[in-house]
Tab-separated table of C-alpha atoms and ligand atoms in Angstrom:
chain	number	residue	atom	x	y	z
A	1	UNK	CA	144.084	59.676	42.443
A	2	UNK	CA	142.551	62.858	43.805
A	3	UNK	CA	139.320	62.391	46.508
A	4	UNK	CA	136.819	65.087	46.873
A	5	UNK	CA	133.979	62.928	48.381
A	6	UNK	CA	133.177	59.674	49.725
A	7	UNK	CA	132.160	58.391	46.732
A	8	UNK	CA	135.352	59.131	44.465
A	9	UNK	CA	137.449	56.729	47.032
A	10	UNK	CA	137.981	52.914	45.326
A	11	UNK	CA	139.661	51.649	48.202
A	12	UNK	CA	139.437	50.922	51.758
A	13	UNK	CA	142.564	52.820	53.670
A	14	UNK	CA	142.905	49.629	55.122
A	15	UNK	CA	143.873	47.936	51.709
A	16	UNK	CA	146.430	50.901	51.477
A	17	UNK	CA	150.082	50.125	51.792
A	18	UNK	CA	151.155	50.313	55.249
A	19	UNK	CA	153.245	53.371	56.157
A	20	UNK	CA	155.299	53.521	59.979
A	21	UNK	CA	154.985	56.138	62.359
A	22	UNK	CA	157.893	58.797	61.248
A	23	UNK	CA	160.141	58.943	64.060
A	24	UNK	CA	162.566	61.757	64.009
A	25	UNK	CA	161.455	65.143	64.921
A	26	UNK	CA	163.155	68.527	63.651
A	27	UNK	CA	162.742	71.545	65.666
A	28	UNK	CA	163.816	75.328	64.320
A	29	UNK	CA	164.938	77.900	67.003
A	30	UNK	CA	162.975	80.571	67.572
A	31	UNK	CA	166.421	83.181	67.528
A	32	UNK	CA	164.678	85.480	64.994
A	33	UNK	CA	160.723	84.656	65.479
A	34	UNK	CA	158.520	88.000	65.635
A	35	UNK	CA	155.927	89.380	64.018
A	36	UNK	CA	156.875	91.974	61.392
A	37	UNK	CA	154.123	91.076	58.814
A	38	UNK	CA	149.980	90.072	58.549
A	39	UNK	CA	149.589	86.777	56.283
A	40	UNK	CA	147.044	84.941	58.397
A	41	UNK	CA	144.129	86.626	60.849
A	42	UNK	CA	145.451	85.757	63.365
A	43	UNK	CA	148.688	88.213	63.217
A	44	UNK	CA	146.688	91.153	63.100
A	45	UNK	CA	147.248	93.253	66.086
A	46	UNK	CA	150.498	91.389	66.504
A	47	UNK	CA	152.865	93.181	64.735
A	48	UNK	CA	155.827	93.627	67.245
A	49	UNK	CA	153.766	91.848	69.971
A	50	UNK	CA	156.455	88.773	70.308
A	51	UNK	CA	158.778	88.626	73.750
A	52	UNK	CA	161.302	86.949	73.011
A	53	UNK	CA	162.055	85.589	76.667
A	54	UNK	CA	158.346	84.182	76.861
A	55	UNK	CA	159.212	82.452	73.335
A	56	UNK	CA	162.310	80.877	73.865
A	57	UNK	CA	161.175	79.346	77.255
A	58	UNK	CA	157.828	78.273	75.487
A	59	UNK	CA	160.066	76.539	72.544
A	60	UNK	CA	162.676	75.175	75.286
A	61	UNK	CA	159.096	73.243	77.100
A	62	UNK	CA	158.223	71.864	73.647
A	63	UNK	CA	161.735	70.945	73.070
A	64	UNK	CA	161.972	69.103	76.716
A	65	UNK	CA	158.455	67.793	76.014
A	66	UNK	CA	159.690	65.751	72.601
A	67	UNK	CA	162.862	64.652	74.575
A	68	UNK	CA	160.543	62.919	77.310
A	69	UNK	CA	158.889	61.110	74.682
A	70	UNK	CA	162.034	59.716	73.728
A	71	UNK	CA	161.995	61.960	70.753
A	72	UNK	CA	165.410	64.306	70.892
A	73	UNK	CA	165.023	66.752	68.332
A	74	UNK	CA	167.190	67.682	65.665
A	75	UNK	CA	167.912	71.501	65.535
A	76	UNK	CA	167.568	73.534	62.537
A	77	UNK	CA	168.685	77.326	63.366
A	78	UNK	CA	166.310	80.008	62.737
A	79	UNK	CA	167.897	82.660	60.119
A	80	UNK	CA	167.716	86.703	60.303
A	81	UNK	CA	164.792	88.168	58.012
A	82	UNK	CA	162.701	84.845	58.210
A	83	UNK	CA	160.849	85.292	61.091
A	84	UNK	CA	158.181	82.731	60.183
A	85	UNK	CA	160.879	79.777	60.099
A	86	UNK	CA	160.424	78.448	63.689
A	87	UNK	CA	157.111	76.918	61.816
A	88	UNK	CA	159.194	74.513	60.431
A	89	UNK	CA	155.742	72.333	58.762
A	90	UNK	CA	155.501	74.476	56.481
A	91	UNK	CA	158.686	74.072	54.158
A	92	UNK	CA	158.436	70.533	53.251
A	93	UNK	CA	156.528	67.423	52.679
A	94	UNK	CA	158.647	64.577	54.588
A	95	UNK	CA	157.634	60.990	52.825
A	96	UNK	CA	158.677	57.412	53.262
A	97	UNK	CA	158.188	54.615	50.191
A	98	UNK	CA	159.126	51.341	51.947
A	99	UNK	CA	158.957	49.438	48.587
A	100	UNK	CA	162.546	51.152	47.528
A	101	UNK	CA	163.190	52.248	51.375
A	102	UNK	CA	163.554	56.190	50.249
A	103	UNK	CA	163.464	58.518	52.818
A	104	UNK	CA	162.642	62.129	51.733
A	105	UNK	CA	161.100	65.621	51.854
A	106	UNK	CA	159.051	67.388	49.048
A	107	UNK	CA	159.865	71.196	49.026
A	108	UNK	CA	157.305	73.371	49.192
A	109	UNK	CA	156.396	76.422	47.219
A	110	UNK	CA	155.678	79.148	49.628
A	111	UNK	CA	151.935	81.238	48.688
A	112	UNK	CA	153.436	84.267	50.387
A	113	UNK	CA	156.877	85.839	49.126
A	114	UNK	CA	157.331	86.556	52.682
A	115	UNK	CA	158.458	83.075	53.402
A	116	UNK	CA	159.855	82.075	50.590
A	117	UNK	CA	163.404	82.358	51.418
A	118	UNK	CA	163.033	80.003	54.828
A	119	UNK	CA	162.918	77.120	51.781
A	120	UNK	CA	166.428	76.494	50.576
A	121	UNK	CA	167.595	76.199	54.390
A	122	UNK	CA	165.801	73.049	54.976
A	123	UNK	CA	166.418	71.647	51.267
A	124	UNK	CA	170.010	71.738	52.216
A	125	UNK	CA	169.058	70.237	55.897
A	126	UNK	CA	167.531	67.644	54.440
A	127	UNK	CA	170.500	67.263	51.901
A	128	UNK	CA	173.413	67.103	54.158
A	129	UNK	CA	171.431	63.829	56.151
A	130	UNK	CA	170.883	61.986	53.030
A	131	UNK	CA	167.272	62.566	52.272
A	132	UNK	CA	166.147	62.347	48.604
A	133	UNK	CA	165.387	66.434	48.042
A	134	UNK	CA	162.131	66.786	45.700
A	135	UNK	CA	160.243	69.574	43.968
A	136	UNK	CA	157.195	69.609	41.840
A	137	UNK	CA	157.526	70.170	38.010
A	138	UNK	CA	159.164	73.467	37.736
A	139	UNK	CA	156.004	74.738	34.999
A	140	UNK	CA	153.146	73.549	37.487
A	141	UNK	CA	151.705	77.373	38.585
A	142	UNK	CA	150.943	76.261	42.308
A	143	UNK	CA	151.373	77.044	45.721
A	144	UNK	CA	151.727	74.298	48.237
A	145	UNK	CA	152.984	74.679	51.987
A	146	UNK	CA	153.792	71.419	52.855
A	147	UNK	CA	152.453	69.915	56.538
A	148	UNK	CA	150.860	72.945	56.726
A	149	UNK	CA	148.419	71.421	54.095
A	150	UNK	CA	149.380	67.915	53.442
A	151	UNK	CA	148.655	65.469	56.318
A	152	UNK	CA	149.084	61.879	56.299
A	153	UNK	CA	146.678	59.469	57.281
A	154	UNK	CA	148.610	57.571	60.371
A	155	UNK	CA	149.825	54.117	59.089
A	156	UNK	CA	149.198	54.316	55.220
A	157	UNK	CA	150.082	55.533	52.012
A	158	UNK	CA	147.419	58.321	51.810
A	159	UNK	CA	147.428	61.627	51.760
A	160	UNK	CA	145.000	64.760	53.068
A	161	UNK	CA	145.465	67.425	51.004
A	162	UNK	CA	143.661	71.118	52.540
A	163	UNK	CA	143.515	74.031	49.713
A	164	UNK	CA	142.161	77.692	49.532
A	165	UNK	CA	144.401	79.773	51.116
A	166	UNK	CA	148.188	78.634	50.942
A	167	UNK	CA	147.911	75.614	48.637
A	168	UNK	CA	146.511	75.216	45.402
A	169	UNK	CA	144.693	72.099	44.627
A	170	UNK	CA	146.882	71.628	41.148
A	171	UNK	CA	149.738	71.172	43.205
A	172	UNK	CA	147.859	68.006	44.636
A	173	UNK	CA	147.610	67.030	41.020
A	174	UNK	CA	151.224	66.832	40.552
A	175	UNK	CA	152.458	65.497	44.524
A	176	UNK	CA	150.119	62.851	43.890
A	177	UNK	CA	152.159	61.664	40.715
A	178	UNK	CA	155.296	62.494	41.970
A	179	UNK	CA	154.597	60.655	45.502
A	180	UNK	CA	152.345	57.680	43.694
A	181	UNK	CA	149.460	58.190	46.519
A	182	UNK	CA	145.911	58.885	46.668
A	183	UNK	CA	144.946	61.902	48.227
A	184	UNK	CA	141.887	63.498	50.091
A	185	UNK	CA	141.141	66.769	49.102
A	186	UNK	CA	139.558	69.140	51.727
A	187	UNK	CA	138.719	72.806	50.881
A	188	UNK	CA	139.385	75.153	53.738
A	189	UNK	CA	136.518	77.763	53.533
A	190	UNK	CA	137.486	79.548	56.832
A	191	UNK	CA	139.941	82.036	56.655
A	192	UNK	CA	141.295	81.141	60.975
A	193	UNK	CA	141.505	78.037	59.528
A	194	UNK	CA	144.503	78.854	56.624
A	195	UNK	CA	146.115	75.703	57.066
A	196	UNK	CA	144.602	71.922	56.973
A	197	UNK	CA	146.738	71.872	60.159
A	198	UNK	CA	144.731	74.617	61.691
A	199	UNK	CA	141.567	72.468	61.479
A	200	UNK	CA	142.091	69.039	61.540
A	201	UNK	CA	144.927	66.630	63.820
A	202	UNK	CA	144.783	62.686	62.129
A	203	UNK	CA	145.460	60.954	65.596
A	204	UNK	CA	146.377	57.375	64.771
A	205	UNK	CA	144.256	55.471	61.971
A	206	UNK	CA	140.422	55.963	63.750
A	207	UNK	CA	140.775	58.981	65.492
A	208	UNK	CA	141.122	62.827	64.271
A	209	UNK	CA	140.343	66.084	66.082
A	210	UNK	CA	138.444	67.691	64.107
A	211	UNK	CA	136.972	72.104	63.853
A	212	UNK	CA	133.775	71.136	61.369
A	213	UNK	CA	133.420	74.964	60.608
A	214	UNK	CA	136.791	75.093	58.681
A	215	UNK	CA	135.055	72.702	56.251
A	216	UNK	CA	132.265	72.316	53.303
A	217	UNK	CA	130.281	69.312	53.162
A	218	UNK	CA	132.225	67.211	51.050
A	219	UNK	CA	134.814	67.606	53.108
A	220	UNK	CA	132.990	66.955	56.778
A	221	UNK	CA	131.730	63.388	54.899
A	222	UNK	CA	134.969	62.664	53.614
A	223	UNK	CA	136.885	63.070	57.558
A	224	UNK	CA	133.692	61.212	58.905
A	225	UNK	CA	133.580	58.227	55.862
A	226	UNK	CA	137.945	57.639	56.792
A	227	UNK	CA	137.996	58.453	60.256
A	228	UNK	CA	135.895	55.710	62.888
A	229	UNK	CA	135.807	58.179	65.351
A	230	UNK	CA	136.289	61.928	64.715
A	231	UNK	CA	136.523	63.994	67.789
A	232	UNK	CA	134.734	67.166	67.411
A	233	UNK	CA	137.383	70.259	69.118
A	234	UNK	CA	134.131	73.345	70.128
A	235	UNK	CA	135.530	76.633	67.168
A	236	UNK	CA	135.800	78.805	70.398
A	237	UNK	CA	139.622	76.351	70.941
A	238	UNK	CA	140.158	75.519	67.420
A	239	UNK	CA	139.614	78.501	66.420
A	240	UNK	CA	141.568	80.927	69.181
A	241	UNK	CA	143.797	78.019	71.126
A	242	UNK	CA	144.972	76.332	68.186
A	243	UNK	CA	143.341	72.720	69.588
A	244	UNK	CA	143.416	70.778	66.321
A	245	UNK	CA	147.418	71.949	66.203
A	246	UNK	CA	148.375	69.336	67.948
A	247	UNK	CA	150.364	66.352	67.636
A	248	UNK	CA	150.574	63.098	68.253
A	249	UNK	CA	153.624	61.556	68.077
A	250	UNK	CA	152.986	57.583	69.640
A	251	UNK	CA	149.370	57.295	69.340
A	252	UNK	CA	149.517	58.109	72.857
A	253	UNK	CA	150.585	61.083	73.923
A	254	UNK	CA	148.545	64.276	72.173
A	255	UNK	CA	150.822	67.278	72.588
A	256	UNK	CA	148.257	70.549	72.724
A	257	UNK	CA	148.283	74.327	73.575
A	258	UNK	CA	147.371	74.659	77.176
A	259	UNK	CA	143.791	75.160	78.532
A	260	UNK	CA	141.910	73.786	75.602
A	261	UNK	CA	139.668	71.904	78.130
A	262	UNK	CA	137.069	70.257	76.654
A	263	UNK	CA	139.080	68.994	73.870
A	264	UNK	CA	141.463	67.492	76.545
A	265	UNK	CA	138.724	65.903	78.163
A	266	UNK	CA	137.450	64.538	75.251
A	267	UNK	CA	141.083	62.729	74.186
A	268	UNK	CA	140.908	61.635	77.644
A	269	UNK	CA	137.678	60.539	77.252
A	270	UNK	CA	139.770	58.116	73.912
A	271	UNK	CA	142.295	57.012	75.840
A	272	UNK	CA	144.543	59.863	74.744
A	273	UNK	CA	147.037	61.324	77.031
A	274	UNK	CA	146.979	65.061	76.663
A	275	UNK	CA	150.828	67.031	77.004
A	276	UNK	CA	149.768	70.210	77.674
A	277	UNK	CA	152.363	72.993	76.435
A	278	UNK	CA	152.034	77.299	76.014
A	279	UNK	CA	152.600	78.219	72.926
A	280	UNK	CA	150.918	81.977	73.735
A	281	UNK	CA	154.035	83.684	71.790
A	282	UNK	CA	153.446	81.281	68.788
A	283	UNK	CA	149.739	81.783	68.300
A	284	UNK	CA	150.206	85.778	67.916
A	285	UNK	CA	151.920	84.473	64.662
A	286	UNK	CA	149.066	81.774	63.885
A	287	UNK	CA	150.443	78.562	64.516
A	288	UNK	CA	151.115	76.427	67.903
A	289	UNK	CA	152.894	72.917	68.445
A	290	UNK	CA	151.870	70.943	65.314
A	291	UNK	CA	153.404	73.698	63.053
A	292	UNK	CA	156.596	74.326	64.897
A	293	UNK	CA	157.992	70.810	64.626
A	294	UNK	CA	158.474	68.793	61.414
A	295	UNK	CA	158.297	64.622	61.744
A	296	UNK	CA	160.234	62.904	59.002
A	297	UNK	CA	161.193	59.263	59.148
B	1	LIG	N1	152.818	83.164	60.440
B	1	LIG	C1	152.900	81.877	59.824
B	1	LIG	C2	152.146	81.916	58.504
B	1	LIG	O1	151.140	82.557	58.411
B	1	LIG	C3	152.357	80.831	60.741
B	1	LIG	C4	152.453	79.444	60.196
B	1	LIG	C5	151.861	78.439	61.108
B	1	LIG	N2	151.923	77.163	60.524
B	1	LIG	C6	150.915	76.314	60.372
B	1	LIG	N3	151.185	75.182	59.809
B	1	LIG	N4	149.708	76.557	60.720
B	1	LIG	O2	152.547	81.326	57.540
């Protein structure tokens, strides 16, 4: 049930079984974010570069931001030595099967050693509420960074799946048995663009922002075939204000890095109510609001 082009899809997403909006959001606290390593482009330079004031008032606006939406986060506290683990997308793949009513995460396997350890703290999170805690088959060879990579496409059972840097497709192989959904494959062929999340923001079923250069082909036809209306973000804010790192949790509200103006002109232009928030400290380390919250129903 893996998608690389248009043509490999059987089914309508429409004829897909209906999945609701998740609707709990999980924030980690930035108490040990910095920059003491360079896994993505965007840290070079950075090392060290983090204020911790600046950060902790940034997180404190998304925080209040989620609360206004009627979405009070849950708190997950940031841990000495992981100073990646405010990104809190990256460690798992939340899911939802209504046909059995199972709420649960899918761990990921971490591509770079660095952030390996942040793992186990969310398994047990994710434990202690009564999620069902899964991995993929302990001989499967792959990487796979969870909503850093995996998106799914709002209101059904389908998944995207982005590979090249941090994920490797086999592990798509094996989440799509274990989770019993199709998935979209998209190769990332941009190295700003590490993450699926970097490059591409599903909105509510039609609408997507969208950075075409993270792309190939197959993949550009494959966003334009599912989505009605893909909103192109210009690569000057995708690629340097994080624009497609957005969120949206209502299919409303689109929470995005401040000053990314055409793109907020352009959700306007939808019907989509841009929440602008700074996230300045964040980007040093590559990643903005999408990657610094986890949704899980
Ligand atoms: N420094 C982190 C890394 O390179 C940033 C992660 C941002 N997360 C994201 N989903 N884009 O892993």
């Amino acid at each position: 049930m893996l998608c690389r082009s248009p043509d490999d899809l059987d089914v309508a997403p429409k004829d897909l079984p209906p999945l609701p909006r998740p609707n709990r959001v999980v924030l980690t606290t930035p108490t040990h974010f910095d920059i003491e390593y360079v896994i993505n482009p965007h840290m070079s330079d950075n090392v060290g570069a983090v204020t911790r004031e600046v950060a902790w008032q940034q997180w404190k606006a998304l925080r209040a931001a989620y609360t206004a939406l009627d979405c009070a986060p849950a708190l997950v506290d940031g841990r000495p030595g992981l100073p990646d683990m405010v990104f809190c997308a990256n460690q798992t793949l939340p899911f939802y099967t209504p046909r059995t009513n199972t709420r649960g995460v899918v761990l990921s396997r971490m591509h770079r050693p660095e952030r390996a350890g942040e793992v186990p703290h969310y398994a047990r999170f994710f434990e202690d509420r009564g999620y069902a805690v899964k991995s993929l088959p302990e001989d499967l060879d792959a990487d796979f960074e969870g909503m850093g990579d995996a998106l799914w496409h709002p209101g059904r059972r389908l998944l995207w799946g982005g590979y090249g840097y941090r994920t490797s497709p086999e592990a798509y192989d094996a989440l799509s048995d274990l989770l019993d959904v199709p998935i979209l494959l998209l190769h990332l062929t941009d190295p700003d663009y590490y993450h699926l999340d970097t490059c591409l923001c599903p909105l509510d079923a039609d609408h997507a922002l969208v950075a075409p250069k993270a792309f190939d082909d197959a993949g550009r036809a494959l966003i334009d075939t599912l989505f009605d209306t893909p909103i192109e973000v210009p690569d000057r804010e995708a690629r340097h204000q994080f624009a497609c790192n957005a969120h949206c949790p209502d299919g409303t509200h689109v929470l995005i890095q401040e000053g990314c103006e055409t793109t907020t002109k352009r959700l306007r232009a939808h019907d989509f109510v841009p929440v602008e928030i700074d996230t300045s400290e964040f980007m040093k380390a590559g990643g903005s609001v999408f990657c610094m919250k986890q949704m899980v129903w």
